[in-house]
Amino acid sequence: MEDINTNAQNIQRAITWNEIKTLLKDFDRSKKYYGVPRGGAYISAMLNPVDNPEEADIIIDDIIDSGATKKKFEKYNKPFIALFDKQKNPNLGWIKFPWENEGAVEIEENVARVIEYFDSINREGLKETPKRYIKFLKEFLNPPVFNFTTFESEGYDQMIIVQDIPFYSLCEHHLAPFFGVGHIAYIPNNKIVGISKLPRTLELYSRQFQNQERITKQVAQRLMEELNPKGVAVVLEAEHLCMAMRRVKKPNCKTITSELIGAFKNDLNCRNEFMNLIK
């Protein structure tokens, strides 16, 4: 199995025909297989294929990802199998099969199909949009890696705040942007951090498919892990375009989330000082 590209979030692997033959070696060829289009059809053709699920003993696909396809075929009451199952092994990463184009091209074609459902992909302004959109996602969803540089606090034990930090994210429910500002504070124990690392930490967790509550918690937890401070406070204020542009259509609404740990949670005076400073 050849690694095409490796990063922290997505390992891409290319599967060869020989590997597929090896995986199918012990399959029972006396059984009839219906292959789910399109990947499953290639696999069933290497076994004992039939043309529809009703005739099959087994329904086969190339990969089980979200499980939506498997659920769709439950009505046939037949065993549903796949060469790879992300439900059982979520760390498989992106699998490229030999009947697929290179990863980026394959994804661009899928984006083009979505656009075609609503508009003409042949319009001048839309022809290159799939490529541009994938380029945008690759850039946005890969925030820069950084070293969490710390220093001795030299006895400083008062509140440190960086406020009004701009951030942008993509709602994991609708893939619509949400954006706003963050306020991050901590009270040192023995270590302080270069102040640029607070905005970088917010950027690291916001530039994903996310929800605001999770970002708030992840930023606070990361600071606790790295600094072991007396307390951490994170407040995010954001506008969600999924609420401004659809359904209730209420623009300019602000969603505020907070995560208070240690002194910020347990000491009322400390909490009030922080809240007053970020007003």
mmCIF file of C-alpha atoms in Angstrom, residues 43 56 97 166 187 223:
data_model
loop_
_atom_site.group_PDB
_atom_site.id
_atom_site.type_symbol
_atom_site.label_atom_id
_atom_site.label_comp_id
_atom_site.label_asym_id
_atom_site.label_seq_id
_atom_site.Cartn_x
_atom_site.Cartn_y
_atom_site.Cartn_z
ATOM 1 C CA ILE A 43 -15.114 -5.978 -6.786
ATOM 2 C CA ALA A 56 -27.442 -11.680 -4.337
ATOM 3 C CA PHE A 97 -8.801 2.706 -5.451
ATOM 4 C CA PRO A 166 -10.238 37.184 14.939
ATOM 5 C CA ILE A 187 -2.948 32.775 35.232
ATOM 6 C CA LEU A 223 -3.491 25.632 27.372
#
